[in-house]
Every structure is written in structure tokens, then in C-alpha cells.
Amino acid sequence: MMTLYVHRQSWLHRQPAGLKLLVLMATSVALYALTSLWTAGAALIAVILAYRSLGPAGWSYLWVVKPLLPMFILIFVVQTWSQSVSAAILMLLRMLTLIWLANLVTLTTRMDAMMDAVMPILSPFRRVGVAPHRIAFTVALFVRFVPVLMAVLNSLLEAWKSRGGGRAVWRLAIPMLINAIRMSDHVAQALAARGGVRSPETPVSMVQPQ
């Protein structure tokens, strides 16, 4: 799961993790204030072009949304029926921009950098006995886990199609759940083997493996 980070020397990799998370948050707010298809389309094109900084294979990372295509079609149909075609296109532009931007942050930001960026925001929780570094780790782990689960779903869909499974893709729910549980168990075992989530104030020598 940790291999989602792409090792490059791009301008995006050199940006602070806090700045990238802040841009992601600001973009998510700004997009839903936009009503112009041209502006939303320009934002989407800007995010797509940013993938080029990951090298010649940068475009391939855009396929992270492939498992979501059926959902996009459904949203488009419902929005067109309930509102209009332009409203449906605008919603899809917003969703694609946010998904691809979040994935770009994941690809260009190390997990420890994400934790360091989130830690100052969570420091007030220390007063009520909650360890901020644990929450920060959970947030960073969640950000990393989502694209991995999407990749697993994509592989299940490909296997389903290759076996002539038809349109009853809902049957993949149980295999998907089993894979998610198995992955979470592997992550938990790996963390336990490395002494768990260590507090920044705790020296490495004081951490005892479970």
C-alpha cells in the first residue's frame, strides 16, 4: 500500500505537504461555488496537465477513476433527468477534478509528510487525552487506502469481465469486502511487527515490539 507514492523529482514533489492539502481543501470548496462549465472545465484540464509532471507514464495514473465509470454514468443520468444536461456535466467535472487532485496529492506526498502537516491541526486534542499522532496516522492511512481499494475493485472487475460475469457486478461486493478485511489485517500485522504507531516524543529504542 505504501508504494502509491511515486518517487520523482518534480515540482509537485518539492511542494510542502501542508500546502498541497490546503490547495485540495480550498479547491473542494471553490468548485462547489462555481456555476460556469468553462471554469470547471479549465480546473479539470489544469489538474490533468499536472499529471505530466510525474513523467511519461503520468497519464496512466488518471485511470484511477476507471472503477467509478458506472457510478458516473448513473449520476449523469439522474442529474440530467432531475435538473439538466449542463448541471450533470458540471457535477461530473467537479467530481473528476477532486478525485484526480486528491490522487495527485497521494502520488506526490509521503505519508510521514502528510502526518507532519496534519499534526499541528490536531494538537488541541492532546488536552483531552487523545494522541494527535494517532489521528494524523489514521488520516494519512485513509488517504493512502482509498486508491488501493479502487485498484482492487478494478482488478476484480477485469477478472469478472474476463470470465463472462455479465452485468450482475453487485456479486463482487463480498469479494471486495474480503479483500478489504484481508488488507487491513495485513496492515495491522505490519504495524504491530514494527512496534505500532510511535509517538514523536518517544525514542525508537523505547518502543517494544508487540
XYZ file of C-alpha atoms in Angstrom, residues 4 7 12 23 41 49 51 56-57 59 70 73 80 96 98 109 114 122 126 137 151-152 163 174 186 189 196 203:
28
model
C 1.336 4.571 -4.060
C 9.416 8.689 -6.477
C 4.877 18.889 -7.140
C -4.971 23.528 -2.007
C -13.515 22.540 -17.279
C -1.841 18.608 -17.087
C -0.045 14.650 -14.033
C 5.943 9.952 -19.402
C 3.720 7.488 -17.507
C -1.172 9.992 -17.817
C -20.617 3.117 -13.878
C -22.953 7.312 -15.781
C -29.995 15.102 -16.379
C -13.368 14.269 -11.554
C -11.465 16.477 -6.872
C 3.344 13.190 -0.924
C 1.176 14.109 5.473
C -4.798 18.031 15.777
C -3.910 16.401 23.396
C -1.644 8.491 11.112
C -7.290 -0.585 -7.709
C -8.511 -3.820 -6.081
C -14.917 -14.786 -17.060
C -18.422 -9.913 -0.984
C -2.007 -7.257 6.847
C 0.171 -7.063 11.479
C 2.796 0.121 16.438
C 12.661 7.382 21.215
